[in-house]
Amino acid sequence: MGSQTAEVRRGPKPRPHTRDNLIRAGVRMLHESGFTATGIKDIVAAAEVPKGSFYNYFESKEAFGAEVVDSYFETGLADLAARLGDESVKPLDRLKRYFSDRADGFKEAGFVRGCMLGNLSLEVADQIAPIRERLAEHFGTWSGLIERCIAQAQEAETISSRLPAALLAQFLLNSWEGALLRMRAEKSDAPLNQFIEVVFGSILV
Amino acid sequence: MGSQTAEVRRGPKPRPHTRDNLIRAGVRMLHESGFTATGIKDIVAAAEVPKGSFYNYFESKEAFGAEVVDSYFETGLADLAARLGDESVKPLDRLKRYFSDRADGFKEAGFVRGCMLGNLSLEVADQIAPIRERLAEHFGTWSGLIERCIAQAQEAETISSRLPAALLAQFLLNSWEGALLRMRAEKSDAPLNQFIEVVFGSILV
């Protein structure tokens, strides 16, 4: 926050939204093109902010990337939590509807971009610890929401309790990320449909 | 091949292995750092070949990337086919041993790099059609080998035939890719162990 104040003092015109604009542009561009392919110059241009302002807000591209990951996940989190926690719908129906709606969305978008958490896990997690840590944390939150649905379905005896809800939730989330990965390679929603068929026809039974 | 001949003619000293050296360096570097982060300069330096030689062998970095993907997959293919086709081992044991050995390898390596096919599916499949097509083809081959194991286990009535072997194989392969993705984010083999537990304890039963 200190450097933000400094920027406002130095700049010819105060721009309180500069930081938000940079993050928003970062979410869009990192999701579309990845971390390495997106230059700071591109981000600054897309955010329509003064060229020199980037380092007033972020100490490095890596630190910026970690905040972009947070923003990407947190923007969708309220909707995710509301859908997976919607007690007016049976837990298993909630989960199935969630994945089906996501599959429809990817079909409409032309099978591109996928999930930024997954993309950056493969692109930069080995190299950039602060980004990797954010990814791990958000995957944990996401998995926890899935786990609660599965636990509720097990409590209601809709599905078997043989395997722990936590194990199933982790497996489902990772398999979903894998289905998205294959969707990108195939340019097809077959992997997403196969995921839904096996998960809801054979695993969660 | 025409341009290879041209290079040999022009160069001060014929280097028949230049092309192979470039591909080998490409496999190593693209696997470690990804496509965008690896420059042609880096590849040429690692391959210890003359700077100007790259474009004598490859018309573009994209065309080079497609050949690197082929080389990566084809190098491992004989071993993969031998393991998954080893009739002296029961089909389900073969499959389980394959994934367990892979998990051990990733643990030894420190949970980095993962699978190049998966990495490039998320990094460049949207943008580079020739690479995407190679990825899709190799995933298809890999999935076919898994499918044969599953079909044999179904024929032997070791596991249920309720779901088609082809569907299960695609799902397994994609889930494995997802487990590798999460392994990179967590720097842990928990996702690989969870994959093995759910697949062999609950899906292939």
Tab-separated table of C-alpha atoms in Angstrom:
chain	number	residue	atom	x	y	z
A	1	MET	CA	0.000	0.000	0.000
A	2	GLY	CA	2.962	2.295	0.642
A	3	SER	CA	4.068	2.271	-2.964
A	4	GLN	CA	0.514	2.945	-4.107
A	5	THR	CA	0.506	6.161	-2.094
A	6	ALA	CA	3.873	7.075	-3.605
A	7	GLU	CA	2.521	6.599	-7.123
A	8	VAL	CA	-0.463	8.796	-6.448
A	9	ARG	CA	1.834	11.542	-5.123
A	10	ARG	CA	4.256	11.365	-8.040
A	11	GLY	CA	1.817	10.819	-10.919
A	12	PRO	CA	0.441	13.762	-12.861
A	13	LYS	CA	-3.131	12.664	-12.123
A	14	PRO	CA	-4.254	10.399	-9.270
A	15	ARG	CA	-5.486	7.035	-10.568
A	16	PRO	CA	-6.928	5.097	-7.680
A	17	HIS	CA	-8.014	2.278	-9.989
A	18	THR	CA	-4.626	1.687	-11.596
A	19	ARG	CA	-3.863	-1.302	-9.401
A	20	ASP	CA	-7.254	-2.902	-10.040
A	21	ASN	CA	-6.933	-2.270	-13.760
A	22	LEU	CA	-3.553	-3.990	-13.828
A	23	ILE	CA	-4.893	-7.018	-11.973
A	24	ARG	CA	-7.962	-7.217	-14.202
A	25	ALA	CA	-5.847	-7.055	-17.352
A	26	GLY	CA	-3.526	-9.638	-15.819
A	27	VAL	CA	-6.358	-12.079	-15.133
A	28	ARG	CA	-7.570	-11.799	-18.730
A	29	MET	CA	-4.137	-12.054	-20.335
A	30	LEU	CA	-2.582	-14.727	-18.134
A	31	HIS	CA	-5.691	-16.838	-18.599
A	32	GLU	CA	-5.543	-16.465	-22.344
A	33	SER	CA	-1.818	-16.606	-23.061
A	34	GLY	CA	-0.055	-17.809	-19.921
A	35	PHE	CA	2.485	-16.177	-17.637
A	36	THR	CA	5.642	-16.202	-19.735
A	37	ALA	CA	3.999	-15.135	-22.995
A	38	THR	CA	2.439	-12.093	-21.319
A	39	GLY	CA	4.876	-9.222	-20.931
A	40	ILE	CA	4.575	-6.408	-18.415
A	41	LYS	CA	4.408	-4.039	-21.393
A	42	ASP	CA	1.338	-5.886	-22.687
A	43	ILE	CA	-0.343	-5.763	-19.283
A	44	VAL	CA	0.316	-2.054	-18.819
A	45	ALA	CA	-0.969	-1.318	-22.333
A	46	ALA	CA	-4.122	-3.413	-21.838
A	47	ALA	CA	-4.788	-1.771	-18.473
A	48	GLU	CA	-4.315	1.661	-20.096
A	49	VAL	CA	-2.101	2.851	-17.271
A	50	PRO	CA	1.181	4.790	-17.441
A	51	LYS	CA	4.089	2.589	-18.499
A	52	GLY	CA	6.187	3.241	-15.430
A	53	SER	CA	3.428	2.525	-12.944
A	54	PHE	CA	3.689	-1.284	-12.763
A	55	TYR	CA	6.554	-1.375	-10.274
A	56	ASN	CA	4.848	1.177	-8.049
A	57	TYR	CA	2.240	-1.462	-7.300
A	58	PHE	CA	4.063	-4.766	-7.652
A	59	GLU	CA	7.620	-5.570	-6.722
A	60	SER	CA	7.987	-8.115	-9.513
A	61	LYS	CA	6.095	-9.886	-12.276
A	62	GLU	CA	6.080	-12.953	-10.019
A	63	ALA	CA	4.429	-11.047	-7.146
A	64	PHE	CA	1.910	-9.661	-9.650
A	65	GLY	CA	1.217	-13.202	-10.918
A	66	ALA	CA	0.463	-14.401	-7.385
A	67	GLU	CA	-2.074	-11.588	-6.954
A	68	VAL	CA	-3.610	-12.338	-10.338
A	69	VAL	CA	-4.116	-15.951	-9.234
A	70	ASP	CA	-5.814	-14.749	-6.036
A	71	SER	CA	-8.069	-12.386	-7.958
A	72	TYR	CA	-8.988	-15.049	-10.536
A	73	PHE	CA	-9.987	-17.540	-7.858
A	74	GLU	CA	-11.642	-15.131	-5.460
A	75	THR	CA	-13.785	-13.584	-8.207
A	76	GLY	CA	-15.406	-16.950	-8.849
A	77	LEU	CA	-15.399	-18.151	-5.254
A	78	ALA	CA	-18.685	-16.592	-4.091
A	79	ASP	CA	-20.565	-18.188	-6.995
A	80	LEU	CA	-18.761	-21.498	-6.496
A	81	ALA	CA	-19.546	-21.558	-2.776
A	82	ALA	CA	-23.176	-20.567	-3.398
A	83	ARG	CA	-23.683	-23.296	-5.992
A	84	LEU	CA	-21.961	-26.089	-4.113
A	85	GLY	CA	-23.529	-24.997	-0.825
A	86	ASP	CA	-27.078	-24.530	-2.143
A	87	GLU	CA	-29.012	-26.651	0.338
A	88	SER	CA	-32.221	-26.375	-1.720
A	89	VAL	CA	-30.668	-28.815	-4.199
A	90	LYS	CA	-29.646	-32.395	-3.298
A	91	PRO	CA	-25.858	-32.565	-2.780
A	92	LEU	CA	-25.155	-34.930	-5.675
A	93	ASP	CA	-27.415	-32.964	-8.056
A	94	ARG	CA	-25.610	-29.789	-6.985
A	95	LEU	CA	-22.250	-31.298	-7.838
A	96	LYS	CA	-23.397	-32.725	-11.149
A	97	ARG	CA	-25.062	-29.480	-12.163
A	98	TYR	CA	-21.882	-27.578	-11.292
A	99	PHE	CA	-19.693	-29.691	-13.560
A	100	SER	CA	-22.322	-29.815	-16.340
A	101	ASP	CA	-22.685	-26.046	-16.353
A	102	ARG	CA	-18.910	-25.636	-16.463
A	103	ALA	CA	-18.755	-28.081	-19.386
A	104	ASP	CA	-21.431	-26.064	-21.229
A	105	GLY	CA	-19.434	-22.894	-20.641
A	106	PHE	CA	-16.253	-24.382	-22.093
A	107	LYS	CA	-18.183	-25.617	-25.117
A	108	GLU	CA	-19.566	-22.124	-25.742
A	109	ALA	CA	-16.065	-20.648	-25.388
A	110	GLY	CA	-14.643	-23.056	-27.992
A	111	PHE	CA	-12.654	-25.300	-25.626
A	112	VAL	CA	-9.984	-22.713	-24.919
A	113	ARG	CA	-8.303	-21.163	-21.859
A	114	GLY	CA	-9.400	-23.864	-19.388
A	115	CYS	CA	-8.684	-23.200	-15.713
A	116	MET	CA	-5.994	-20.672	-14.842
A	117	LEU	CA	-5.063	-22.596	-11.698
A	118	GLY	CA	-4.331	-25.679	-13.777
A	119	ASN	CA	-2.537	-23.737	-16.490
A	120	LEU	CA	-0.143	-22.054	-14.102
A	121	SER	CA	0.408	-25.272	-12.149
A	122	LEU	CA	1.986	-26.711	-15.276
A	123	GLU	CA	3.570	-23.556	-16.626
A	124	VAL	CA	5.296	-21.976	-13.637
A	125	ALA	CA	4.723	-23.921	-10.399
A	126	ASP	CA	8.195	-25.516	-10.598
A	127	GLN	CA	9.895	-22.139	-10.982
A	128	ILE	CA	7.851	-19.588	-9.018
A	129	ALA	CA	7.190	-20.561	-5.407
A	130	PRO	CA	4.851	-17.657	-4.504
A	131	ILE	CA	2.520	-18.559	-7.396
A	132	ARG	CA	2.686	-22.280	-6.613
A	133	GLU	CA	1.671	-21.603	-3.007
A	134	ARG	CA	-1.386	-19.610	-4.100
A	135	LEU	CA	-2.414	-22.378	-6.497
A	136	ALA	CA	-2.111	-25.035	-3.780
A	137	GLU	CA	-4.163	-22.968	-1.367
A	138	HIS	CA	-6.979	-22.263	-3.826
A	139	PHE	CA	-7.121	-25.877	-4.966
A	140	GLY	CA	-7.498	-26.764	-1.277
A	141	THR	CA	-10.436	-24.376	-0.843
A	142	TRP	CA	-12.123	-25.628	-4.008
A	143	SER	CA	-11.633	-29.243	-3.016
A	144	GLY	CA	-13.092	-28.501	0.426
A	145	LEU	CA	-16.334	-27.269	-1.143
A	146	ILE	CA	-16.602	-30.416	-3.257
A	147	GLU	CA	-15.837	-32.524	-0.196
A	148	ARG	CA	-18.734	-31.016	1.719
A	149	CYS	CA	-21.167	-31.961	-1.086
A	150	ILE	CA	-19.838	-35.509	-1.150
A	151	ALA	CA	-19.974	-35.802	2.652
A	152	GLN	CA	-23.599	-34.621	2.616
A	153	ALA	CA	-24.459	-37.175	-0.073
A	154	GLN	CA	-22.793	-39.859	2.045
A	155	GLU	CA	-24.654	-38.756	5.181
A	156	ALA	CA	-27.916	-38.920	3.222
A	157	GLU	CA	-26.831	-42.390	2.062
A	158	THR	CA	-27.292	-41.342	-1.560
A	159	ILE	CA	-23.815	-42.696	-2.284
A	160	SER	CA	-21.457	-45.183	-0.674
A	161	SER	CA	-19.308	-44.091	2.263
A	162	ARG	CA	-16.632	-46.671	1.517
A	163	LEU	CA	-14.109	-44.028	0.425
A	164	PRO	CA	-13.613	-40.852	2.510
A	165	ALA	CA	-15.258	-37.719	1.111
A	166	ALA	CA	-11.921	-35.874	1.267
A	167	LEU	CA	-10.182	-38.472	-0.900
A	168	LEU	CA	-13.003	-38.502	-3.441
A	169	ALA	CA	-13.089	-34.698	-3.573
A	170	GLN	CA	-9.356	-34.410	-4.251
A	171	PHE	CA	-9.569	-37.109	-6.896
A	172	LEU	CA	-12.577	-35.451	-8.572
A	173	LEU	CA	-10.994	-32.029	-8.671
A	174	ASN	CA	-7.732	-33.345	-10.107
A	175	SER	CA	-9.598	-35.468	-12.653
A	176	TRP	CA	-11.601	-32.426	-13.697
A	177	GLU	CA	-8.376	-30.491	-14.239
A	178	GLY	CA	-7.121	-33.420	-16.319
A	179	ALA	CA	-10.332	-33.444	-18.355
A	180	LEU	CA	-9.883	-29.730	-19.065
A	181	LEU	CA	-6.298	-30.399	-20.115
A	182	ARG	CA	-7.380	-33.069	-22.585
A	183	MET	CA	-10.214	-30.811	-23.807
A	184	ARG	CA	-7.577	-28.284	-24.855
A	185	ALA	CA	-5.552	-30.946	-26.707
A	186	GLU	CA	-8.612	-32.400	-28.455
A	187	LYS	CA	-10.590	-29.185	-28.926
A	188	SER	CA	-13.592	-31.220	-27.901
A	189	ASP	CA	-15.879	-31.613	-24.917
A	190	ALA	CA	-15.621	-35.410	-25.064
A	191	PRO	CA	-13.190	-35.443	-22.083
A	192	LEU	CA	-15.613	-33.357	-19.992
A	193	ASN	CA	-18.545	-35.597	-20.881
A	194	GLN	CA	-16.473	-38.692	-20.102
A	195	PHE	CA	-15.601	-37.187	-16.725
A	196	ILE	CA	-19.292	-36.633	-15.936
A	197	GLU	CA	-20.238	-40.105	-17.151
A	198	VAL	CA	-17.627	-41.961	-15.096
A	199	VAL	CA	-17.884	-39.788	-11.968
A	200	PHE	CA	-21.663	-39.779	-11.696
A	201	GLY	CA	-22.244	-43.196	-13.247
A	202	SER	CA	-19.568	-45.165	-11.471
A	203	ILE	CA	-17.612	-43.354	-8.734
A	204	LEU	CA	-20.244	-41.405	-6.817
A	205	VAL	CA	-22.747	-44.267	-6.587
B	1	MET	CA	15.498	-33.022	-45.510
B	2	GLY	CA	16.269	-30.646	-48.386
B	3	SER	CA	17.392	-27.925	-46.025
B	4	GLN	CA	19.507	-30.406	-44.042
B	5	THR	CA	21.453	-31.193	-47.218
B	6	ALA	CA	21.802	-27.466	-47.861
B	7	GLU	CA	23.225	-26.934	-44.372
B	8	VAL	CA	25.769	-29.690	-44.779
B	9	ARG	CA	26.868	-28.189	-48.096
B	10	ARG	CA	27.158	-24.661	-46.763
B	11	GLY	CA	28.606	-25.364	-43.306
B	12	PRO	CA	32.342	-25.390	-42.720
B	13	LYS	CA	32.173	-28.933	-41.333
B	14	PRO	CA	29.401	-31.489	-41.940
B	15	ARG	CA	27.439	-32.184	-38.748
B	16	PRO	CA	25.057	-35.042	-39.394
B	17	HIS	CA	23.901	-35.054	-35.779
B	18	THR	CA	22.994	-31.374	-35.566
B	19	ARG	CA	19.311	-32.038	-36.107
B	20	ASP	CA	19.210	-34.804	-33.469
B	21	ASN	CA	21.134	-32.630	-31.022
B	22	LEU	CA	18.651	-29.810	-31.458
B	23	ILE	CA	15.696	-32.135	-30.873
B	24	ARG	CA	17.343	-33.712	-27.828
B	25	ALA	CA	18.075	-30.309	-26.298
B	26	GLY	CA	14.514	-29.264	-27.141
B	27	VAL	CA	13.011	-32.256	-25.338
B	28	ARG	CA	15.040	-31.505	-22.218
B	29	MET	CA	14.410	-27.772	-22.204
B	30	LEU	CA	10.750	-27.717	-23.208
B	31	HIS	CA	10.052	-30.345	-20.574
B	32	GLU	CA	11.815	-28.325	-17.915
B	33	SER	CA	10.817	-24.760	-18.762
B	34	GLY	CA	7.988	-24.899	-21.291
B	35	PHE	CA	7.718	-23.698	-24.878
B	36	THR	CA	7.569	-19.928	-24.491
B	37	ALA	CA	10.289	-19.650	-21.855
B	38	THR	CA	12.743	-21.586	-24.024
B	39	GLY	CA	14.330	-19.433	-26.703
B	40	ILE	CA	15.857	-20.716	-29.935
B	41	LYS	CA	19.139	-19.194	-28.735
B	42	ASP	CA	19.002	-21.359	-25.594
B	43	ILE	CA	18.282	-24.490	-27.627
B	44	VAL	CA	21.098	-23.837	-30.084
B	45	ALA	CA	23.511	-23.159	-27.212
B	46	ALA	CA	22.475	-26.298	-25.316
B	47	ALA	CA	22.771	-28.410	-28.459
B	48	GLU	CA	26.224	-26.909	-29.077
B	49	VAL	CA	25.485	-26.296	-32.733
B	50	PRO	CA	26.219	-23.212	-34.869
B	51	LYS	CA	23.850	-20.361	-34.114
B	52	GLY	CA	22.543	-20.010	-37.643
B	53	SER	CA	21.781	-23.681	-38.120
B	54	PHE	CA	18.332	-23.851	-36.491
B	55	TYR	CA	16.392	-22.601	-39.494
B	56	ASN	CA	18.264	-24.966	-41.799
B	57	TYR	CA	16.492	-27.818	-40.046
B	58	PHE	CA	13.201	-26.338	-38.871
B	59	GLU	CA	11.038	-23.777	-40.599
B	60	SER	CA	9.816	-22.290	-37.317
B	61	LYS	CA	9.955	-22.724	-33.565
B	62	GLU	CA	6.403	-24.099	-33.790
B	63	ALA	CA	7.432	-26.789	-36.295
B	64	PHE	CA	10.392	-27.614	-34.041
B	65	GLY	CA	8.046	-27.868	-31.037
B	66	ALA	CA	5.838	-30.364	-32.893
B	67	GLU	CA	8.881	-32.544	-33.613
B	68	VAL	CA	10.037	-32.270	-30.003
B	69	VAL	CA	6.631	-33.535	-28.875
B	70	ASP	CA	6.918	-36.486	-31.283
B	71	SER	CA	10.417	-37.301	-30.064
B	72	TYR	CA	9.424	-37.044	-26.393
B	73	PHE	CA	6.510	-39.421	-26.830
B	74	GLU	CA	8.158	-41.848	-29.224
B	75	THR	CA	11.245	-42.224	-27.012
B	76	GLY	CA	9.081	-43.571	-24.205
B	77	LEU	CA	6.624	-45.445	-26.403
B	78	ALA	CA	8.506	-48.743	-26.771
B	79	ASP	CA	8.860	-49.059	-22.994
B	80	LEU	CA	5.242	-47.994	-22.451
B	81	ALA	CA	3.965	-50.533	-24.993
B	82	ALA	CA	6.188	-53.278	-23.564
B	83	ARG	CA	5.003	-52.655	-20.014
B	84	LEU	CA	1.311	-52.326	-20.767
B	85	GLY	CA	1.435	-55.217	-23.237
B	86	ASP	CA	3.453	-57.591	-21.047
B	87	GLU	CA	1.241	-60.687	-21.163
B	88	SER	CA	3.279	-62.386	-18.427
B	89	VAL	CA	1.668	-60.026	-15.913
B	90	LYS	CA	-2.098	-59.915	-15.255
B	91	PRO	CA	-3.616	-56.893	-17.049
B	92	LEU	CA	-4.745	-55.050	-13.919
B	93	ASP	CA	-1.404	-55.651	-12.176
B	94	ARG	CA	0.380	-54.366	-15.266
B	95	LEU	CA	-1.635	-51.174	-15.210
B	96	LYS	CA	-1.209	-50.640	-11.475
B	97	ARG	CA	2.524	-51.297	-11.649
B	98	TYR	CA	2.830	-48.832	-14.518
B	99	PHE	CA	1.231	-45.989	-12.580
B	100	SER	CA	3.022	-46.896	-9.333
B	101	ASP	CA	6.409	-46.900	-11.041
B	102	ARG	CA	5.651	-43.548	-12.651
B	103	ALA	CA	4.647	-42.165	-9.248
B	104	ASP	CA	7.935	-43.409	-7.758
B	105	GLY	CA	9.841	-41.708	-10.578
B	106	PHE	CA	8.163	-38.366	-9.967
B	107	LYS	CA	8.870	-38.631	-6.258
B	108	GLU	CA	12.564	-39.234	-6.962
B	109	ALA	CA	12.618	-36.266	-9.333
B	110	GLY	CA	11.145	-33.944	-6.698
B	111	PHE	CA	7.643	-33.571	-8.198
B	112	VAL	CA	8.774	-31.398	-11.086
B	113	ARG	CA	8.387	-31.343	-14.864
B	114	GLY	CA	5.434	-33.721	-15.024
B	115	CYS	CA	4.326	-34.871	-18.474
B	116	MET	CA	5.333	-32.776	-21.464
B	117	LEU	CA	2.135	-33.679	-23.318
B	118	GLY	CA	0.075	-32.263	-20.473
B	119	ASN	CA	2.280	-29.212	-20.046
B	120	LEU	CA	2.055	-28.194	-23.683
B	121	SER	CA	-1.676	-28.942	-23.812
B	122	LEU	CA	-2.163	-26.145	-21.310
B	123	GLU	CA	0.616	-23.849	-22.448
B	124	VAL	CA	0.267	-23.703	-26.228
B	125	ALA	CA	-2.530	-25.954	-27.542
B	126	ASP	CA	-4.895	-22.986	-27.974
B	127	GLN	CA	-2.348	-21.059	-30.014
B	128	ILE	CA	-0.282	-23.588	-31.989
B	129	ALA	CA	-2.361	-26.027	-34.038
B	130	PRO	CA	0.513	-28.257	-35.250
B	131	ILE	CA	1.599	-28.920	-31.642
B	132	ARG	CA	-1.981	-29.460	-30.484
B	133	GLU	CA	-2.507	-32.063	-33.192
B	134	ARG	CA	0.592	-34.017	-32.141
B	135	LEU	CA	-0.554	-33.939	-28.499
B	136	ALA	CA	-4.011	-35.231	-29.402
B	137	GLU	CA	-2.548	-38.039	-31.494
B	138	HIS	CA	-0.101	-39.198	-28.809
B	139	PHE	CA	-2.737	-39.061	-26.081
B	140	GLY	CA	-4.842	-41.275	-28.351
B	141	THR	CA	-2.040	-43.835	-28.709
B	142	TRP	CA	-1.361	-43.835	-24.965
B	143	SER	CA	-5.034	-44.187	-24.137
B	144	GLY	CA	-5.288	-47.097	-26.605
B	145	LEU	CA	-2.598	-49.019	-24.714
B	146	ILE	CA	-4.411	-48.472	-21.407
B	147	GLU	CA	-7.682	-49.489	-23.043
B	148	ARG	CA	-6.227	-52.835	-24.119
B	149	CYS	CA	-5.205	-53.617	-20.518
B	150	ILE	CA	-8.659	-52.728	-19.243
B	151	ALA	CA	-10.377	-54.741	-21.985
B	152	GLN	CA	-8.220	-57.767	-21.104
B	153	ALA	CA	-9.102	-57.388	-17.422
B	154	GLN	CA	-12.770	-57.210	-18.399
B	155	GLU	CA	-12.482	-60.290	-20.621
B	156	ALA	CA	-10.860	-62.152	-17.736
B	157	GLU	CA	-13.745	-60.913	-15.551
B	158	THR	CA	-11.246	-59.445	-13.091
B	159	ILE	CA	-13.200	-56.191	-13.232
B	160	SER	CA	-16.715	-55.145	-14.187
B	161	SER	CA	-17.602	-54.652	-17.854
B	162	ARG	CA	-20.357	-52.195	-17.055
B	163	LEU	CA	-18.418	-49.243	-18.524
B	164	PRO	CA	-16.664	-49.598	-21.902
B	165	ALA	CA	-12.888	-50.067	-21.714
B	166	ALA	CA	-12.371	-47.112	-24.074
B	167	LEU	CA	-14.302	-44.744	-21.801
B	168	LEU	CA	-12.458	-45.933	-18.693
B	169	ALA	CA	-9.087	-45.623	-20.436
B	170	GLN	CA	-9.716	-42.041	-21.538
B	171	PHE	CA	-10.924	-41.140	-18.069
B	172	LEU	CA	-7.914	-42.764	-16.409
B	173	LEU	CA	-5.392	-41.073	-18.650
B	174	ASN	CA	-6.979	-37.649	-18.177
B	175	SER	CA	-7.229	-38.170	-14.419
B	176	TRP	CA	-3.564	-39.142	-14.323
B	177	GLU	CA	-2.675	-35.926	-16.135
B	178	GLY	CA	-4.763	-34.050	-13.579
B	179	ALA	CA	-2.995	-35.821	-10.718
B	180	LEU	CA	0.365	-34.768	-12.186
B	181	LEU	CA	-0.888	-31.207	-12.445
B	182	ARG	CA	-1.896	-31.139	-8.799
B	183	MET	CA	1.406	-32.805	-7.845
B	184	ARG	CA	3.200	-29.798	-9.331
B	185	ALA	CA	1.010	-27.352	-7.384
B	186	GLU	CA	1.376	-29.246	-4.102
B	187	LYS	CA	4.961	-30.460	-4.533
B	188	SER	CA	3.725	-33.741	-3.137
B	189	ASP	CA	2.899	-37.210	-4.352
B	190	ALA	CA	-0.410	-37.239	-2.456
B	191	PRO	CA	-2.370	-36.608	-5.709
B	192	LEU	CA	-0.636	-39.566	-7.402
B	193	ASN	CA	-1.321	-41.855	-4.446
B	194	GLN	CA	-4.956	-40.693	-4.338
B	195	PHE	CA	-5.239	-41.489	-8.042
B	196	ILE	CA	-3.957	-45.030	-7.468
B	197	GLU	CA	-6.186	-45.543	-4.430
B	198	VAL	CA	-9.402	-44.433	-6.150
B	199	VAL	CA	-8.691	-46.032	-9.531
B	200	PHE	CA	-7.618	-49.443	-8.249
B	201	GLY	CA	-9.782	-49.444	-5.126
B	202	SER	CA	-13.009	-48.164	-6.585
B	203	ILE	CA	-13.125	-47.694	-10.372
B	204	LEU	CA	-11.401	-50.767	-11.784
B	205	VAL	CA	-13.198	-53.280	-9.581
